[in-house]
């Protein structure tokens, strides 16, 4: 029963990832695609958590933290690029 | 005791995955980037927090050890996901992505015009 619930949750998260991929392919503007990529990163964390319950191990917990940090940094870099045209500004006199 | 623990963990994880599915349906069906961002950053954040809480409860109740890194992950996602949503929404507004054509009010554009004319 428990394994069945875990499998159903994994299938549901996979379906929602596929819907985000649809928005990533179709999205008319660039911020749509960035939103979809951020949400795919969040869903990847969910998949890792459910997989580590299914495999009954605590070896993948660092992967959860790392994916959260990487998704946040990627979104911040993309939004700064969209807004200012560059990510790291070298000119300090402004 | 172990059955009640499994019920709690299964409930939390099923709830989180259903919230993630609702976020995905919202991102597909809503009309402009701002409403899509609303759906994605709220429902997906609550869904992932619920799933990670289920994982923490699994380690605590069934494996009998409290995993502090999962708690750190919950706190980190809870702090950073709305900030990322705010940043990408602001970038979308500043690069001139239009609102939905049926939206009736744009206070930020009004305030900026007022600021420029002063």
Short mmCIF file of N, CA and C in Angstrom, two decimals, chain B residues 3-109:
data_model
loop_
_atom_site.label_atom_id
_atom_site.label_comp_id
_atom_site.label_asym_id
_atom_site.label_seq_id
_atom_site.Cartn_x
_atom_site.Cartn_y
_atom_site.Cartn_z
N UNK B 3 2.27 1.67 11.13
CA UNK B 3 1.25 1.90 10.11
C UNK B 3 0.78 3.36 10.13
N UNK B 4 0.63 3.92 11.36
CA UNK B 4 0.23 5.33 11.46
C UNK B 4 1.31 6.22 10.85
N UNK B 5 2.58 5.88 11.09
CA UNK B 5 3.68 6.65 10.50
C UNK B 5 3.62 6.60 8.99
N UNK B 6 3.37 5.41 8.45
CA UNK B 6 3.29 5.29 6.99
C UNK B 6 2.11 6.07 6.43
N UNK B 7 0.99 6.08 7.20
CA UNK B 7 -0.16 6.86 6.75
C UNK B 7 0.17 8.35 6.69
N UNK B 8 0.88 8.85 7.74
CA UNK B 8 1.23 10.28 7.76
C UNK B 8 2.15 10.62 6.59
N UNK B 9 3.19 9.80 6.39
CA UNK B 9 4.15 10.07 5.31
C UNK B 9 3.48 10.01 3.94
N UNK B 10 2.63 8.99 3.75
CA UNK B 10 1.95 8.86 2.46
C UNK B 10 1.01 10.00 2.20
N UNK B 11 0.29 10.46 3.25
CA UNK B 11 -0.61 11.59 3.08
C UNK B 11 0.15 12.84 2.69
N UNK B 12 1.27 13.13 3.39
CA UNK B 12 2.04 14.35 3.09
C UNK B 12 2.59 14.31 1.67
N UNK B 13 3.09 13.15 1.26
CA UNK B 13 3.72 13.10 -0.07
C UNK B 13 2.68 13.14 -1.17
N UNK B 14 1.53 12.48 -0.96
CA UNK B 14 0.48 12.54 -1.99
C UNK B 14 -0.06 13.96 -2.12
N UNK B 15 -0.23 14.65 -0.97
CA UNK B 15 -0.70 16.04 -0.99
C UNK B 15 0.30 16.93 -1.74
N UNK B 16 1.59 16.75 -1.49
CA UNK B 16 2.59 17.57 -2.16
C UNK B 16 2.62 17.34 -3.65
N UNK B 17 2.50 16.07 -4.07
CA UNK B 17 2.54 15.82 -5.51
C UNK B 17 1.27 16.35 -6.19
N UNK B 18 0.12 16.29 -5.49
CA UNK B 18 -1.10 16.85 -6.10
C UNK B 18 -0.98 18.37 -6.23
N UNK B 19 -0.35 19.04 -5.23
CA UNK B 19 -0.15 20.49 -5.34
C UNK B 19 0.78 20.83 -6.49
N UNK B 20 1.79 19.98 -6.70
CA UNK B 20 2.70 20.18 -7.83
C UNK B 20 1.95 20.03 -9.16
N UNK B 21 1.03 19.06 -9.22
CA UNK B 21 0.23 18.88 -10.44
C UNK B 21 -0.67 20.11 -10.67
N UNK B 22 -1.24 20.65 -9.57
CA UNK B 22 -2.08 21.84 -9.71
C UNK B 22 -1.26 23.02 -10.23
N UNK B 23 -0.01 23.15 -9.72
CA UNK B 23 0.87 24.21 -10.21
C UNK B 23 1.14 24.06 -11.70
N UNK B 24 1.37 22.81 -12.14
CA UNK B 24 1.67 22.59 -13.56
C UNK B 24 0.46 22.91 -14.43
N UNK B 25 -0.75 22.54 -13.97
CA UNK B 25 -1.96 22.85 -14.75
C UNK B 25 -2.15 24.36 -14.83
N UNK B 26 -1.86 25.06 -13.70
CA UNK B 26 -1.96 26.51 -13.73
C UNK B 26 -0.97 27.13 -14.68
N UNK B 27 0.26 26.63 -14.70
CA UNK B 27 1.27 27.19 -15.61
C UNK B 27 0.87 26.95 -17.06
N UNK B 28 0.23 25.81 -17.34
CA UNK B 28 -0.16 25.57 -18.73
C UNK B 28 -1.37 26.42 -19.13
N UNK B 29 -2.34 26.59 -18.22
CA UNK B 29 -3.60 27.17 -18.65
C UNK B 29 -3.73 28.67 -18.47
N UNK B 30 -2.95 29.31 -17.58
CA UNK B 30 -3.16 30.73 -17.30
C UNK B 30 -2.60 31.59 -18.44
N UNK B 31 -3.14 32.83 -18.60
CA UNK B 31 -2.92 33.55 -19.86
C UNK B 31 -1.62 34.34 -19.99
N UNK B 32 -1.05 34.92 -18.94
CA UNK B 32 0.16 35.72 -19.16
C UNK B 32 1.23 35.36 -18.13
N UNK B 33 2.51 35.81 -18.32
CA UNK B 33 3.60 35.35 -17.46
C UNK B 33 3.39 35.66 -15.99
N UNK B 34 2.68 36.74 -15.66
CA UNK B 34 2.53 37.11 -14.25
C UNK B 34 1.62 36.13 -13.52
N UNK B 35 0.50 35.76 -14.15
CA UNK B 35 -0.40 34.78 -13.51
C UNK B 35 0.26 33.40 -13.45
N UNK B 36 1.02 33.07 -14.52
CA UNK B 36 1.74 31.78 -14.50
C UNK B 36 2.76 31.74 -13.37
N UNK B 37 3.43 32.89 -13.16
CA UNK B 37 4.41 32.96 -12.09
C UNK B 37 3.73 32.82 -10.72
N UNK B 38 2.55 33.42 -10.61
CA UNK B 38 1.76 33.29 -9.39
C UNK B 38 1.49 31.82 -9.08
N UNK B 39 1.01 31.08 -10.11
CA UNK B 39 0.70 29.67 -9.91
C UNK B 39 1.96 28.88 -9.57
N UNK B 40 3.03 29.09 -10.36
CA UNK B 40 4.22 28.26 -10.20
C UNK B 40 4.89 28.51 -8.86
N UNK B 41 5.07 29.80 -8.48
CA UNK B 41 5.88 30.03 -7.28
C UNK B 41 5.12 29.71 -6.01
N UNK B 42 3.79 29.80 -6.00
CA UNK B 42 3.08 29.47 -4.76
C UNK B 42 2.83 27.98 -4.62
N UNK B 43 2.13 27.37 -5.60
CA UNK B 43 1.74 25.97 -5.42
C UNK B 43 2.94 25.05 -5.42
N UNK B 44 3.93 25.33 -6.29
CA UNK B 44 5.09 24.44 -6.32
C UNK B 44 5.88 24.54 -5.03
N UNK B 45 5.94 25.75 -4.42
CA UNK B 45 6.67 25.88 -3.16
C UNK B 45 5.98 25.10 -2.05
N UNK B 46 4.66 25.24 -1.95
CA UNK B 46 3.95 24.50 -0.89
C UNK B 46 4.05 22.99 -1.13
N UNK B 47 3.98 22.58 -2.41
CA UNK B 47 4.09 21.16 -2.72
C UNK B 47 5.43 20.59 -2.32
N UNK B 48 6.52 21.32 -2.64
CA UNK B 48 7.84 20.78 -2.30
C UNK B 48 8.06 20.79 -0.81
N UNK B 49 7.50 21.79 -0.10
CA UNK B 49 7.65 21.80 1.36
C UNK B 49 6.91 20.60 1.96
N UNK B 50 5.72 20.28 1.42
CA UNK B 50 4.97 19.14 1.93
C UNK B 50 5.71 17.83 1.67
N UNK B 51 6.31 17.69 0.47
CA UNK B 51 7.02 16.46 0.16
C UNK B 51 8.26 16.30 1.04
N UNK B 52 8.99 17.42 1.24
CA UNK B 52 10.19 17.33 2.09
C UNK B 52 9.83 17.07 3.55
N UNK B 53 8.68 17.61 3.99
CA UNK B 53 8.21 17.31 5.35
C UNK B 53 7.86 15.83 5.48
N UNK B 54 7.28 15.26 4.41
CA UNK B 54 7.03 13.82 4.40
C UNK B 54 8.31 13.02 4.49
N UNK B 55 9.35 13.47 3.76
CA UNK B 55 10.65 12.78 3.82
C UNK B 55 11.25 12.87 5.22
N UNK B 56 11.13 14.06 5.84
CA UNK B 56 11.65 14.22 7.21
C UNK B 56 10.90 13.32 8.18
N UNK B 57 9.57 13.24 8.03
CA UNK B 57 8.78 12.38 8.89
C UNK B 57 9.13 10.91 8.68
N UNK B 58 9.46 10.54 7.41
CA UNK B 58 9.87 9.16 7.13
C UNK B 58 11.15 8.82 7.87
N UNK B 59 12.15 9.72 7.77
CA UNK B 59 13.39 9.45 8.49
C UNK B 59 13.17 9.44 10.00
N UNK B 60 12.29 10.34 10.48
CA UNK B 60 12.12 10.47 11.93
C UNK B 60 11.34 9.29 12.51
N UNK B 61 10.24 8.90 11.84
CA UNK B 61 9.34 7.92 12.45
C UNK B 61 9.68 6.48 12.09
N UNK B 62 10.22 6.26 10.88
CA UNK B 62 10.44 4.88 10.44
C UNK B 62 11.91 4.49 10.55
N UNK B 63 12.82 5.43 10.16
CA UNK B 63 14.24 5.13 10.29
C UNK B 63 14.81 5.52 11.65
N UNK B 64 14.04 6.29 12.44
CA UNK B 64 14.44 6.70 13.79
C UNK B 64 15.72 7.52 13.82
N UNK B 65 15.86 8.45 12.88
CA UNK B 65 16.90 9.47 13.08
C UNK B 65 16.41 10.77 12.47
N UNK B 66 16.68 11.88 13.16
CA UNK B 66 16.23 13.19 12.68
C UNK B 66 17.27 13.75 11.73
N UNK B 67 16.86 13.93 10.47
CA UNK B 67 17.80 14.36 9.45
C UNK B 67 17.74 15.88 9.33
N UNK B 68 18.76 16.56 9.85
CA UNK B 68 18.71 18.03 9.89
C UNK B 68 18.91 18.65 8.52
N UNK B 69 19.50 17.90 7.57
CA UNK B 69 19.72 18.48 6.24
C UNK B 69 18.41 18.64 5.48
N UNK B 70 17.45 17.74 5.75
CA UNK B 70 16.14 17.90 5.12
C UNK B 70 15.44 19.16 5.65
N UNK B 71 15.59 19.40 6.97
CA UNK B 71 15.01 20.63 7.54
C UNK B 71 15.66 21.85 6.93
N UNK B 72 16.99 21.79 6.72
CA UNK B 72 17.70 22.90 6.08
C UNK B 72 17.19 23.12 4.66
N UNK B 73 16.92 22.01 3.94
CA UNK B 73 16.36 22.12 2.59
C UNK B 73 14.99 22.77 2.61
N UNK B 74 14.14 22.40 3.58
CA UNK B 74 12.80 23.00 3.69
C UNK B 74 12.93 24.50 3.89
N UNK B 75 13.79 24.91 4.84
CA UNK B 75 13.94 26.35 5.13
C UNK B 75 14.48 27.08 3.91
N UNK B 76 15.45 26.47 3.23
CA UNK B 76 16.05 27.14 2.07
C UNK B 76 15.04 27.33 0.94
N UNK B 77 14.27 26.28 0.64
CA UNK B 77 13.26 26.41 -0.43
C UNK B 77 12.21 27.44 -0.04
N UNK B 78 11.82 27.44 1.24
CA UNK B 78 10.79 28.38 1.70
C UNK B 78 11.26 29.82 1.59
N UNK B 79 12.56 30.05 1.79
CA UNK B 79 13.06 31.43 1.69
C UNK B 79 13.29 31.83 0.24
N UNK B 80 13.90 30.94 -0.57
CA UNK B 80 14.39 31.38 -1.87
C UNK B 80 13.36 31.31 -2.99
N UNK B 81 12.39 30.41 -2.95
CA UNK B 81 11.50 30.26 -4.10
C UNK B 81 10.63 31.51 -4.34
N UNK B 82 10.04 32.16 -3.31
CA UNK B 82 9.30 33.40 -3.59
C UNK B 82 10.20 34.54 -4.07
N UNK B 83 11.47 34.57 -3.60
CA UNK B 83 12.39 35.60 -4.06
C UNK B 83 12.68 35.42 -5.55
N UNK B 84 12.89 34.18 -5.96
CA UNK B 84 13.13 33.92 -7.38
C UNK B 84 11.90 34.29 -8.21
N UNK B 85 10.71 34.01 -7.70
CA UNK B 85 9.49 34.40 -8.41
C UNK B 85 9.37 35.89 -8.56
N UNK B 86 9.69 36.63 -7.48
CA UNK B 86 9.64 38.10 -7.54
C UNK B 86 10.63 38.64 -8.57
N UNK B 87 11.87 38.08 -8.57
CA UNK B 87 12.90 38.59 -9.48
C UNK B 87 12.52 38.37 -10.93
N UNK B 88 11.99 37.17 -11.25
CA UNK B 88 11.69 36.91 -12.65
C UNK B 88 10.47 37.70 -13.10
N UNK B 89 9.53 37.94 -12.17
CA UNK B 89 8.36 38.75 -12.53
C UNK B 89 8.75 40.19 -12.78
N UNK B 90 9.67 40.73 -11.94
CA UNK B 90 10.14 42.10 -12.15
C UNK B 90 10.91 42.22 -13.45
N UNK B 91 11.74 41.20 -13.78
CA UNK B 91 12.47 41.22 -15.04
C UNK B 91 11.51 41.20 -16.22
N UNK B 92 10.41 40.42 -16.09
CA UNK B 92 9.42 40.37 -17.17
C UNK B 92 8.77 41.74 -17.35
N UNK B 93 8.44 42.42 -16.22
CA UNK B 93 7.79 43.73 -16.36
C UNK B 93 8.75 44.74 -16.97
N UNK B 94 10.03 44.71 -16.54
CA UNK B 94 10.96 45.72 -17.04
C UNK B 94 11.38 45.49 -18.48
N UNK B 95 11.29 44.25 -18.98
CA UNK B 95 11.59 44.03 -20.39
C UNK B 95 10.37 44.21 -21.27
N UNK B 96 9.24 44.65 -20.70
CA UNK B 96 8.11 45.01 -21.53
C UNK B 96 7.24 43.87 -21.99
N UNK B 97 7.18 42.79 -21.21
CA UNK B 97 6.22 41.73 -21.54
C UNK B 97 4.82 42.23 -21.20
N UNK B 98 3.87 42.19 -22.14
CA UNK B 98 2.56 42.79 -21.88
C UNK B 98 1.73 41.97 -20.91
N UNK B 99 0.84 42.66 -20.18
CA UNK B 99 -0.13 41.98 -19.33
C UNK B 99 -1.18 41.32 -20.20
N UNK B 100 -2.02 40.52 -19.57
CA UNK B 100 -3.15 39.92 -20.28
C UNK B 100 -4.05 41.04 -20.80
N UNK B 101 -4.62 40.85 -22.00
CA UNK B 101 -5.39 41.96 -22.58
C UNK B 101 -6.68 42.26 -21.83
N UNK B 102 -7.15 41.35 -20.98
CA UNK B 102 -8.37 41.60 -20.21
C UNK B 102 -8.09 42.19 -18.84
N UNK B 103 -6.80 42.39 -18.48
CA UNK B 103 -6.51 43.01 -17.18
C UNK B 103 -6.81 44.50 -17.27
N UNK B 104 -7.39 45.05 -16.17
CA UNK B 104 -7.98 46.39 -16.29
C UNK B 104 -7.17 47.45 -15.58
N UNK B 105 -6.14 47.09 -14.82
CA UNK B 105 -5.47 48.11 -14.02
C UNK B 105 -3.98 47.84 -13.98
N UNK B 106 -3.16 48.89 -14.20
CA UNK B 106 -1.71 48.76 -14.14
C UNK B 106 -1.16 49.93 -13.34
N UNK B 107 -1.11 49.78 -12.03
CA UNK B 107 -0.73 50.90 -11.17
C UNK B 107 0.74 51.25 -11.30
N UNK B 108 1.58 50.26 -11.61
CA UNK B 108 3.02 50.55 -11.70
C UNK B 108 3.32 51.45 -12.90
N UNK B 109 2.67 51.18 -14.03
CA UNK B 109 2.87 52.05 -15.21
C UNK B 109 2.38 53.46 -14.92
#
